[in-house]
mmCIF file with all atom_site columns, C-alpha atoms in Angstrom:
data_model
loop_
_atom_site.group_PDB
_atom_site.id
_atom_site.type_symbol
_atom_site.label_atom_id
_atom_site.label_alt_id
_atom_site.label_comp_id
_atom_site.label_asym_id
_atom_site.label_entity_id
_atom_site.label_seq_id
_atom_site.pdbx_PDB_ins_code
_atom_site.Cartn_x
_atom_site.Cartn_y
_atom_site.Cartn_z
_atom_site.occupancy
_atom_site.B_iso_or_equiv
_atom_site.pdbx_formal_charge
_atom_site.auth_seq_id
_atom_site.auth_comp_id
_atom_site.auth_asym_id
_atom_site.auth_atom_id
_atom_site.pdbx_PDB_model_num
ATOM 1   C CA . MET A 1 1   ? 0.000   0.000   0.000  1.00 0.00 ? 1   MET A CA 1
ATOM 2   C CA . THR A 1 2   ? 1.435   3.382   -0.937 1.00 0.00 ? 2   THR A CA 1
ATOM 3   C CA . ASP A 1 3   ? 1.398   6.381   1.360  1.00 0.00 ? 3   ASP A CA 1
ATOM 4   C CA . ASP A 1 4   ? -0.663  8.440   -1.099 1.00 0.00 ? 4   ASP A CA 1
ATOM 5   C CA . ALA A 1 5   ? -3.447  5.843   -1.417 1.00 0.00 ? 5   ALA A CA 1
ATOM 6   C CA . PRO A 1 6   ? -5.759  6.056   1.595  1.00 0.00 ? 6   PRO A CA 1
ATOM 7   C CA . PRO A 1 7   ? -6.404  2.604   3.060  1.00 0.00 ? 7   PRO A CA 1
ATOM 8   C CA . GLU A 1 8   ? -9.788  1.386   4.118  1.00 0.00 ? 8   GLU A CA 1
ATOM 9   C CA . SER A 1 9   ? -10.618 2.393   7.630  1.00 0.00 ? 9   SER A CA 1
ATOM 10  C CA . LEU A 1 10  ? -10.340 -0.127  10.441 1.00 0.00 ? 10  LEU A CA 1
ATOM 11  C CA . ASP A 1 11  ? -12.922 -0.984  13.041 1.00 0.00 ? 11  ASP A CA 1
ATOM 12  C CA . VAL A 1 12  ? -10.259 -2.029  15.548 1.00 0.00 ? 12  VAL A CA 1
ATOM 13  C CA . LEU A 1 13  ? -6.563  -1.163  15.571 1.00 0.00 ? 13  LEU A CA 1
ATOM 14  C CA . ALA A 1 14  ? -4.401  -2.949  18.163 1.00 0.00 ? 14  ALA A CA 1
ATOM 15  C CA . VAL A 1 15  ? -0.965  -1.529  18.968 1.00 0.00 ? 15  VAL A CA 1
ATOM 16  C CA . ALA A 1 16  ? 1.992   -2.837  20.978 1.00 0.00 ? 16  ALA A CA 1
ATOM 17  C CA . PRO A 1 17  ? 5.773   -2.424  20.950 1.00 0.00 ? 17  PRO A CA 1
ATOM 18  C CA . HIS A 1 18  ? 6.898   -5.762  19.481 1.00 0.00 ? 18  HIS A CA 1
ATOM 19  C CA . PRO A 1 19  ? 5.733   -8.375  17.013 1.00 0.00 ? 19  PRO A CA 1
ATOM 20  C CA . ASP A 1 20  ? 4.266   -11.133 19.244 1.00 0.00 ? 20  ASP A CA 1
ATOM 21  C CA . ASP A 1 21  ? 3.012   -8.839  22.046 1.00 0.00 ? 21  ASP A CA 1
ATOM 22  C CA . LEU A 1 22  ? -0.516  -8.633  20.651 1.00 0.00 ? 22  LEU A CA 1
ATOM 23  C CA . GLU A 1 23  ? -0.632  -12.332 19.787 1.00 0.00 ? 23  GLU A CA 1
ATOM 24  C CA . ILE A 1 24  ? 0.181   -13.045 23.447 1.00 0.00 ? 24  ILE A CA 1
ATOM 25  C CA . LEU A 1 25  ? -2.105  -10.405 24.947 1.00 0.00 ? 25  LEU A CA 1
ATOM 26  C CA . CYS A 1 26  ? -5.190  -10.510 22.737 1.00 0.00 ? 26  CYS A CA 1
ATOM 27  C CA . GLY A 1 27  ? -4.607  -12.743 19.713 1.00 0.00 ? 27  GLY A CA 1
ATOM 28  C CA . GLY A 1 28  ? -7.754  -14.753 20.419 1.00 0.00 ? 28  GLY A CA 1
ATOM 29  C CA . THR A 1 29  ? -9.816  -11.563 20.707 1.00 0.00 ? 29  THR A CA 1
ATOM 30  C CA . LEU A 1 30  ? -8.435  -10.210 17.427 1.00 0.00 ? 30  LEU A CA 1
ATOM 31  C CA . ALA A 1 31  ? -9.273  -13.500 15.671 1.00 0.00 ? 31  ALA A CA 1
ATOM 32  C CA . LYS A 1 32  ? -12.771 -13.415 17.178 1.00 0.00 ? 32  LYS A CA 1
ATOM 33  C CA . LEU A 1 33  ? -13.346 -9.839  15.977 1.00 0.00 ? 33  LEU A CA 1
ATOM 34  C CA . VAL A 1 34  ? -12.280 -10.842 12.459 1.00 0.00 ? 34  VAL A CA 1
ATOM 35  C CA . GLN A 1 35  ? -14.675 -13.838 12.555 1.00 0.00 ? 35  GLN A CA 1
ATOM 36  C CA . GLN A 1 36  ? -17.461 -11.449 13.592 1.00 0.00 ? 36  GLN A CA 1
ATOM 37  C CA . GLY A 1 37  ? -16.821 -9.338  10.496 1.00 0.00 ? 37  GLY A CA 1
ATOM 38  C CA . TYR A 1 38  ? -14.810 -6.479  11.955 1.00 0.00 ? 38  TYR A CA 1
ATOM 39  C CA . ARG A 1 39  ? -11.882 -5.051  9.997  1.00 0.00 ? 39  ARG A CA 1
ATOM 40  C CA . VAL A 1 40  ? -8.902  -5.384  12.335 1.00 0.00 ? 40  VAL A CA 1
ATOM 41  C CA . GLY A 1 41  ? -5.299  -4.215  12.195 1.00 0.00 ? 41  GLY A CA 1
ATOM 42  C CA . ILE A 1 42  ? -2.166  -5.101  14.167 1.00 0.00 ? 42  ILE A CA 1
ATOM 43  C CA . PHE A 1 43  ? 0.362   -2.304  14.540 1.00 0.00 ? 43  PHE A CA 1
ATOM 44  C CA . ASP A 1 44  ? 3.814   -3.150  15.857 1.00 0.00 ? 44  ASP A CA 1
ATOM 45  C CA . LEU A 1 45  ? 5.725   -0.088  16.998 1.00 0.00 ? 45  LEU A CA 1
ATOM 46  C CA . THR A 1 46  ? 9.112   -1.768  16.404 1.00 0.00 ? 46  THR A CA 1
ATOM 47  C CA . SER A 1 47  ? 10.535  -4.756  14.556 1.00 0.00 ? 47  SER A CA 1
ATOM 48  C CA . GLY A 1 48  ? 11.596  -6.325  17.842 1.00 0.00 ? 48  GLY A CA 1
ATOM 49  C CA . GLU A 1 49  ? 15.156  -6.565  16.549 1.00 0.00 ? 49  GLU A CA 1
ATOM 50  C CA . PRO A 1 50  ? 17.858  -6.976  17.551 1.00 0.00 ? 50  PRO A CA 1
ATOM 51  C CA . THR A 1 51  ? 17.106  -9.937  19.785 1.00 0.00 ? 51  THR A CA 1
ATOM 52  C CA . PRO A 1 52  ? 19.161  -12.952 20.768 1.00 0.00 ? 52  PRO A CA 1
ATOM 53  C CA . ARG A 1 53  ? 16.727  -15.204 18.854 1.00 0.00 ? 53  ARG A CA 1
ATOM 54  C CA . GLY A 1 54  ? 16.394  -14.822 15.101 1.00 0.00 ? 54  GLY A CA 1
ATOM 55  C CA . THR A 1 55  ? 16.892  -12.025 12.630 1.00 0.00 ? 55  THR A CA 1
ATOM 56  C CA . HIS A 1 56  ? 14.889  -9.126  11.275 1.00 0.00 ? 56  HIS A CA 1
ATOM 57  C CA . GLU A 1 57  ? 13.815  -11.265 8.295  1.00 0.00 ? 57  GLU A CA 1
ATOM 58  C CA . THR A 1 58  ? 12.821  -14.183 10.560 1.00 0.00 ? 58  THR A CA 1
ATOM 59  C CA . ARG A 1 59  ? 10.688  -11.973 12.818 1.00 0.00 ? 59  ARG A CA 1
ATOM 60  C CA . LYS A 1 60  ? 9.048   -10.388 9.780  1.00 0.00 ? 60  LYS A CA 1
ATOM 61  C CA . ARG A 1 61  ? 8.101   -13.829 8.411  1.00 0.00 ? 61  ARG A CA 1
ATOM 62  C CA . GLU A 1 62  ? 6.846   -14.958 11.827 1.00 0.00 ? 62  GLU A CA 1
ATOM 63  C CA . ALA A 1 63  ? 4.729   -11.803 12.237 1.00 0.00 ? 63  ALA A CA 1
ATOM 64  C CA . GLU A 1 64  ? 3.220   -12.260 8.784  1.00 0.00 ? 64  GLU A CA 1
ATOM 65  C CA . GLU A 1 65  ? 2.403   -15.911 9.488  1.00 0.00 ? 65  GLU A CA 1
ATOM 66  C CA . ALA A 1 66  ? 0.778   -14.982 12.807 1.00 0.00 ? 66  ALA A CA 1
ATOM 67  C CA . ARG A 1 67  ? -1.281  -12.280 11.048 1.00 0.00 ? 67  ARG A CA 1
ATOM 68  C CA . ARG A 1 68  ? -2.439  -14.799 8.470  1.00 0.00 ? 68  ARG A CA 1
ATOM 69  C CA . ILE A 1 69  ? -3.376  -17.391 11.116 1.00 0.00 ? 69  ILE A CA 1
ATOM 70  C CA . LEU A 1 70  ? -5.437  -14.853 13.078 1.00 0.00 ? 70  LEU A CA 1
ATOM 71  C CA . GLY A 1 71  ? -7.120  -13.702 9.858  1.00 0.00 ? 71  GLY A CA 1
ATOM 72  C CA . VAL A 1 72  ? -6.186  -10.073 10.488 1.00 0.00 ? 72  VAL A CA 1
ATOM 73  C CA . PRO A 1 73  ? -6.124  -8.247  7.131  1.00 0.00 ? 73  PRO A CA 1
ATOM 74  C CA . VAL A 1 74  ? -3.681  -5.449  8.039  1.00 0.00 ? 74  VAL A CA 1
ATOM 75  C CA . ARG A 1 75  ? -0.348  -5.517  9.864  1.00 0.00 ? 75  ARG A CA 1
ATOM 76  C CA . VAL A 1 76  ? 1.837   -2.418  9.935  1.00 0.00 ? 76  VAL A CA 1
ATOM 77  C CA . ASN A 1 77  ? 5.254   -1.886  11.457 1.00 0.00 ? 77  ASN A CA 1
ATOM 78  C CA . VAL A 1 78  ? 5.571   1.744   12.561 1.00 0.00 ? 78  VAL A CA 1
ATOM 79  C CA . GLU A 1 79  ? 9.382   1.332   12.442 1.00 0.00 ? 79  GLU A CA 1
ATOM 80  C CA . LEU A 1 80  ? 10.290  2.938   15.735 1.00 0.00 ? 80  LEU A CA 1
ATOM 81  C CA . PRO A 1 81  ? 13.538  1.764   17.382 1.00 0.00 ? 81  PRO A CA 1
ATOM 82  C CA . ASN A 1 82  ? 13.458  -1.386  19.528 1.00 0.00 ? 82  ASN A CA 1
ATOM 83  C CA . ARG A 1 83  ? 15.142  -1.460  22.950 1.00 0.00 ? 83  ARG A CA 1
ATOM 84  C CA . VAL A 1 84  ? 15.216  2.328   23.141 1.00 0.00 ? 84  VAL A CA 1
ATOM 85  C CA . LEU A 1 85  ? 11.539  2.976   22.427 1.00 0.00 ? 85  LEU A CA 1
ATOM 86  C CA . MET A 1 86  ? 10.571  6.158   24.234 1.00 0.00 ? 86  MET A CA 1
ATOM 87  C CA . ASP A 1 87  ? 7.423   8.196   24.449 1.00 0.00 ? 87  ASP A CA 1
ATOM 88  C CA . GLY A 1 88  ? 8.153   11.503  22.795 1.00 0.00 ? 88  GLY A CA 1
ATOM 89  C CA . PRO A 1 89  ? 6.951   13.763  20.013 1.00 0.00 ? 89  PRO A CA 1
ATOM 90  C CA . ASP A 1 90  ? 8.401   11.816  17.068 1.00 0.00 ? 90  ASP A CA 1
ATOM 91  C CA . ALA A 1 91  ? 6.940   8.486   18.239 1.00 0.00 ? 91  ALA A CA 1
ATOM 92  C CA . ARG A 1 92  ? 3.583   10.155  18.915 1.00 0.00 ? 92  ARG A CA 1
ATOM 93  C CA . PHE A 1 93  ? 3.564   11.748  15.454 1.00 0.00 ? 93  PHE A CA 1
ATOM 94  C CA . ALA A 1 94  ? 4.411   8.428   13.772 1.00 0.00 ? 94  ALA A CA 1
ATOM 95  C CA . LEU A 1 95  ? 1.613   6.474   15.459 1.00 0.00 ? 95  LEU A CA 1
ATOM 96  C CA . ALA A 1 96  ? -0.916  9.330   15.265 1.00 0.00 ? 96  ALA A CA 1
ATOM 97  C CA . THR A 1 97  ? -0.283  9.442   11.508 1.00 0.00 ? 97  THR A CA 1
ATOM 98  C CA . GLN A 1 98  ? -1.340  5.775   11.344 1.00 0.00 ? 98  GLN A CA 1
ATOM 99  C CA . PHE A 1 99  ? -4.483  6.545   13.377 1.00 0.00 ? 99  PHE A CA 1
ATOM 100 C CA . ARG A 1 100 ? -5.292  9.355   10.925 1.00 0.00 ? 100 ARG A CA 1
ATOM 101 C CA . ARG A 1 101 ? -4.718  7.052   7.935  1.00 0.00 ? 101 ARG A CA 1
ATOM 102 C CA . TYR A 1 102 ? -6.726  4.085   9.197  1.00 0.00 ? 102 TYR A CA 1
ATOM 103 C CA . ARG A 1 103 ? -9.359  6.004   11.213 1.00 0.00 ? 103 ARG A CA 1
ATOM 104 C CA . PRO A 1 104 ? -10.185 3.205   13.677 1.00 0.00 ? 104 PRO A CA 1
ATOM 105 C CA . ASN A 1 105 ? -13.303 3.200   15.816 1.00 0.00 ? 105 ASN A CA 1
ATOM 106 C CA . VAL A 1 106 ? -11.447 1.424   18.643 1.00 0.00 ? 106 VAL A CA 1
ATOM 107 C CA . ILE A 1 107 ? -7.781  1.251   19.511 1.00 0.00 ? 107 ILE A CA 1
ATOM 108 C CA . ILE A 1 108 ? -6.444  -1.461  21.777 1.00 0.00 ? 108 ILE A CA 1
ATOM 109 C CA . VAL A 1 109 ? -3.246  -0.445  23.546 1.00 0.00 ? 109 VAL A CA 1
ATOM 110 C CA . ALA A 1 110 ? -0.948  -2.853  25.390 1.00 0.00 ? 110 ALA A CA 1
ATOM 111 C CA . ALA A 1 111 ? -0.421  -1.354  28.829 1.00 0.00 ? 111 ALA A CA 1
ATOM 112 C CA . GLY A 1 112 ? 1.647   -1.918  31.917 1.00 0.00 ? 112 GLY A CA 1
ATOM 113 C CA . ARG A 1 113 ? 5.093   -1.913  33.472 1.00 0.00 ? 113 ARG A CA 1
ATOM 114 C CA . THR A 1 114 ? 7.045   -5.120  33.001 1.00 0.00 ? 114 THR A CA 1
ATOM 115 C CA . PRO A 1 115 ? 10.301  -4.763  34.960 1.00 0.00 ? 115 PRO A CA 1
ATOM 116 C CA . ALA A 1 116 ? 11.375  -8.355  34.285 1.00 0.00 ? 116 ALA A CA 1
ATOM 117 C CA . ALA A 1 117 ? 10.744  -7.785  30.585 1.00 0.00 ? 117 ALA A CA 1
ATOM 118 C CA . SER A 1 118 ? 11.254  -4.932  28.125 1.00 0.00 ? 118 SER A CA 1
ATOM 119 C CA . PRO A 1 119 ? 10.796  -1.324  29.278 1.00 0.00 ? 119 PRO A CA 1
ATOM 120 C CA . ASP A 1 120 ? 9.444   -0.786  25.739 1.00 0.00 ? 120 ASP A CA 1
ATOM 121 C CA . HIS A 1 121 ? 6.110   -2.178  27.011 1.00 0.00 ? 121 HIS A CA 1
ATOM 122 C CA . LEU A 1 122 ? 5.385   0.806   29.263 1.00 0.00 ? 122 LEU A CA 1
ATOM 123 C CA . GLN A 1 123 ? 6.626   3.281   26.675 1.00 0.00 ? 123 GLN A CA 1
ATOM 124 C CA . GLY A 1 124 ? 4.443   1.712   23.964 1.00 0.00 ? 124 GLY A CA 1
ATOM 125 C CA . GLY A 1 125 ? 1.327   2.205   26.072 1.00 0.00 ? 125 GLY A CA 1
ATOM 126 C CA . LEU A 1 126 ? 2.224   5.833   26.698 1.00 0.00 ? 126 LEU A CA 1
ATOM 127 C CA . ILE A 1 127 ? 2.834   6.388   22.988 1.00 0.00 ? 127 ILE A CA 1
ATOM 128 C CA . GLY A 1 128 ? -0.547  4.814   22.158 1.00 0.00 ? 128 GLY A CA 1
ATOM 129 C CA . GLU A 1 129 ? -2.423  7.026   24.610 1.00 0.00 ? 129 GLU A CA 1
ATOM 130 C CA . ALA A 1 130 ? -0.682  10.191  23.471 1.00 0.00 ? 130 ALA A CA 1
ATOM 131 C CA . ALA A 1 131 ? -1.035  9.354   19.770 1.00 0.00 ? 131 ALA A CA 1
ATOM 132 C CA . ARG A 1 132 ? -4.785  9.055   20.254 1.00 0.00 ? 132 ARG A CA 1
ATOM 133 C CA . PHE A 1 133 ? -4.805  12.648  21.475 1.00 0.00 ? 133 PHE A CA 1
ATOM 134 C CA . TYR A 1 134 ? -2.316  13.885  18.854 1.00 0.00 ? 134 TYR A CA 1
ATOM 135 C CA . SER A 1 135 ? -4.261  12.352  15.957 1.00 0.00 ? 135 SER A CA 1
ATOM 136 C CA . GLN A 1 136 ? -7.111  14.846  16.475 1.00 0.00 ? 136 GLN A CA 1
ATOM 137 C CA . LEU A 1 137 ? -4.959  17.982  16.550 1.00 0.00 ? 137 LEU A CA 1
ATOM 138 C CA . THR A 1 138 ? -5.597  20.597  13.890 1.00 0.00 ? 138 THR A CA 1
ATOM 139 C CA . LYS A 1 139 ? -3.211  23.083  12.263 1.00 0.00 ? 139 LYS A CA 1
ATOM 140 C CA . TRP A 1 140 ? -0.310  20.626  12.556 1.00 0.00 ? 140 TRP A CA 1
ATOM 141 C CA . ASP A 1 141 ? -0.865  18.432  9.495  1.00 0.00 ? 141 ASP A CA 1
ATOM 142 C CA . GLU A 1 142 ? 2.777   18.699  8.377  1.00 0.00 ? 142 GLU A CA 1
ATOM 143 C CA . ARG A 1 143 ? 3.711   16.603  11.434 1.00 0.00 ? 143 ARG A CA 1
ATOM 144 C CA . PHE A 1 144 ? 1.320   13.852  10.302 1.00 0.00 ? 144 PHE A CA 1
ATOM 145 C CA . ALA A 1 145 ? 2.299   13.433  6.632  1.00 0.00 ? 145 ALA A CA 1
ATOM 146 C CA . GLY A 1 146 ? -0.520  15.739  5.547  1.00 0.00 ? 146 GLY A CA 1
ATOM 147 C CA . THR A 1 147 ? -3.236  13.420  6.877  1.00 0.00 ? 147 THR A CA 1
ATOM 148 C CA . ALA A 1 148 ? -6.492  14.910  8.124  1.00 0.00 ? 148 ALA A CA 1
ATOM 149 C CA . PRO A 1 149 ? -7.175  15.128  11.873 1.00 0.00 ? 149 PRO A CA 1
ATOM 150 C CA . TYR A 1 150 ? -9.141  12.239  13.332 1.00 0.00 ? 150 TYR A CA 1
ATOM 151 C CA . ARG A 1 151 ? -10.499 11.625  16.827 1.00 0.00 ? 151 ARG A CA 1
ATOM 152 C CA . VAL A 1 152 ? -10.382 7.938   17.790 1.00 0.00 ? 152 VAL A CA 1
ATOM 153 C CA . PRO A 1 153 ? -13.686 7.349   19.627 1.00 0.00 ? 153 PRO A CA 1
ATOM 154 C CA . HIS A 1 154 ? -12.648 4.473   21.929 1.00 0.00 ? 154 HIS A CA 1
ATOM 155 C CA . LEU A 1 155 ? -9.504  3.347   23.743 1.00 0.00 ? 155 LEU A CA 1
ATOM 156 C CA . VAL A 1 156 ? -9.207  -0.099  25.361 1.00 0.00 ? 156 VAL A CA 1
ATOM 157 C CA . TYR A 1 157 ? -6.244  -1.175  27.458 1.00 0.00 ? 157 TYR A CA 1
ATOM 158 C CA . VAL A 1 158 ? -5.010  -4.764  27.409 1.00 0.00 ? 158 VAL A CA 1
ATOM 159 C CA . PRO A 1 159 ? -2.734  -5.122  30.435 1.00 0.00 ? 159 PRO A CA 1
ATOM 160 C CA . PHE A 1 160 ? 0.298   -7.362  30.460 1.00 0.00 ? 160 PHE A CA 1
ATOM 161 C CA . PRO A 1 161 ? -0.496  -10.342 32.704 1.00 0.00 ? 161 PRO A CA 1
ATOM 162 C CA . PHE A 1 162 ? 2.850   -9.998  34.469 1.00 0.00 ? 162 PHE A CA 1
ATOM 163 C CA . GLU A 1 163 ? 2.498   -6.289  35.164 1.00 0.00 ? 163 GLU A CA 1
ATOM 164 C CA . ALA A 1 164 ? 4.606   -4.893  38.013 1.00 0.00 ? 164 ALA A CA 1
ATOM 165 C CA . GLU A 1 165 ? 1.855   -3.090  39.870 1.00 0.00 ? 165 GLU A CA 1
ATOM 166 C CA . VAL A 1 166 ? -1.649  -3.929  40.981 1.00 0.00 ? 166 VAL A CA 1
ATOM 167 C CA . ARG A 1 167 ? -3.884  -1.631  38.993 1.00 0.00 ? 167 ARG A CA 1
ATOM 168 C CA . HIS A 1 168 ? -7.523  -0.927  39.322 1.00 0.00 ? 168 HIS A CA 1
ATOM 169 C CA . TRP A 1 169 ? -8.657  -0.141  35.803 1.00 0.00 ? 169 TRP A CA 1
ATOM 170 C CA . HIS A 1 170 ? -11.799 1.978   35.626 1.00 0.00 ? 170 HIS A CA 1
ATOM 171 C CA . SER A 1 171 ? -13.597 -0.830  33.831 1.00 0.00 ? 171 SER A CA 1
ATOM 172 C CA . GLN A 1 172 ? -12.817 -4.435  33.061 1.00 0.00 ? 172 GLN A CA 1
ATOM 173 C CA . PHE A 1 173 ? -14.233 -7.059  30.775 1.00 0.00 ? 173 PHE A CA 1
ATOM 174 C CA . VAL A 1 174 ? -13.215 -10.477 29.584 1.00 0.00 ? 174 VAL A CA 1
ATOM 175 C CA . VAL A 1 175 ? -13.641 -11.811 26.059 1.00 0.00 ? 175 VAL A CA 1
ATOM 176 C CA . ASP A 1 176 ? -14.463 -15.507 25.751 1.00 0.00 ? 176 ASP A CA 1
ATOM 177 C CA . ILE A 1 177 ? -12.045 -16.850 23.148 1.00 0.00 ? 177 ILE A CA 1
ATOM 178 C CA . SER A 1 178 ? -13.010 -20.518 23.461 1.00 0.00 ? 178 SER A CA 1
ATOM 179 C CA . ASP A 1 179 ? -13.752 -20.587 19.744 1.00 0.00 ? 179 ASP A CA 1
ATOM 180 C CA . THR A 1 180 ? -10.474 -18.867 18.735 1.00 0.00 ? 180 THR A CA 1
ATOM 181 C CA . ILE A 1 181 ? -7.973  -20.214 21.272 1.00 0.00 ? 181 ILE A CA 1
ATOM 182 C CA . ASP A 1 182 ? -6.549  -22.630 18.694 1.00 0.00 ? 182 ASP A CA 1
ATOM 183 C CA . ALA A 1 183 ? -5.837  -19.736 16.326 1.00 0.00 ? 183 ALA A CA 1
ATOM 184 C CA . LYS A 1 184 ? -4.171  -17.808 19.175 1.00 0.00 ? 184 LYS A CA 1
ATOM 185 C CA . VAL A 1 185 ? -1.938  -20.784 20.057 1.00 0.00 ? 185 VAL A CA 1
ATOM 186 C CA . ALA A 1 186 ? -1.059  -21.358 16.382 1.00 0.00 ? 186 ALA A CA 1
ATOM 187 C CA . ALA A 1 187 ? -0.177  -17.666 15.988 1.00 0.00 ? 187 ALA A CA 1
ATOM 188 C CA . LEU A 1 188 ? 2.070   -17.866 19.058 1.00 0.00 ? 188 LEU A CA 1
ATOM 189 C CA . ARG A 1 189 ? 3.792   -20.923 17.636 1.00 0.00 ? 189 ARG A CA 1
ATOM 190 C CA . ALA A 1 190 ? 4.432   -19.048 14.390 1.00 0.00 ? 190 ALA A CA 1
#
């Protein structure tokens, strides 16, 4: 897809720092939404490389296979730097530009501090929240590749199960993925 051709809008856009985060956190939910007819997208903030396991090409293939297994039609890598991912203006602009392009009704943001895992997880959640706000700003289109302002109506947090702090989210719900658990497991294996 070229930058000058506007993509179809998405019903749900899920965003997390690394390829595999969303498969772990809500892969079954994303597969279920696709089965219910929603247009869903996975947005990885980074490539996840370098890592001790694999290569950039390997992770790209794995992410594509996981996307295919879940039935998600759109997967975008925002191409922010792994390991040093930080909430800041440039990261906010990059993700907000994607929100403006795809105009989702709901964004799902991976959230939480994971001190035994990557600090990118916390930063990714902050970037997602801020980008939601930034995507609606007017008179700043040059920062968003000339895309039109867009206000994302709904934000849903998907907390990491091994989060460092006990949080009391203002609302909570659980999605029954009994019918898509096999797709989630297959995507994780990919």
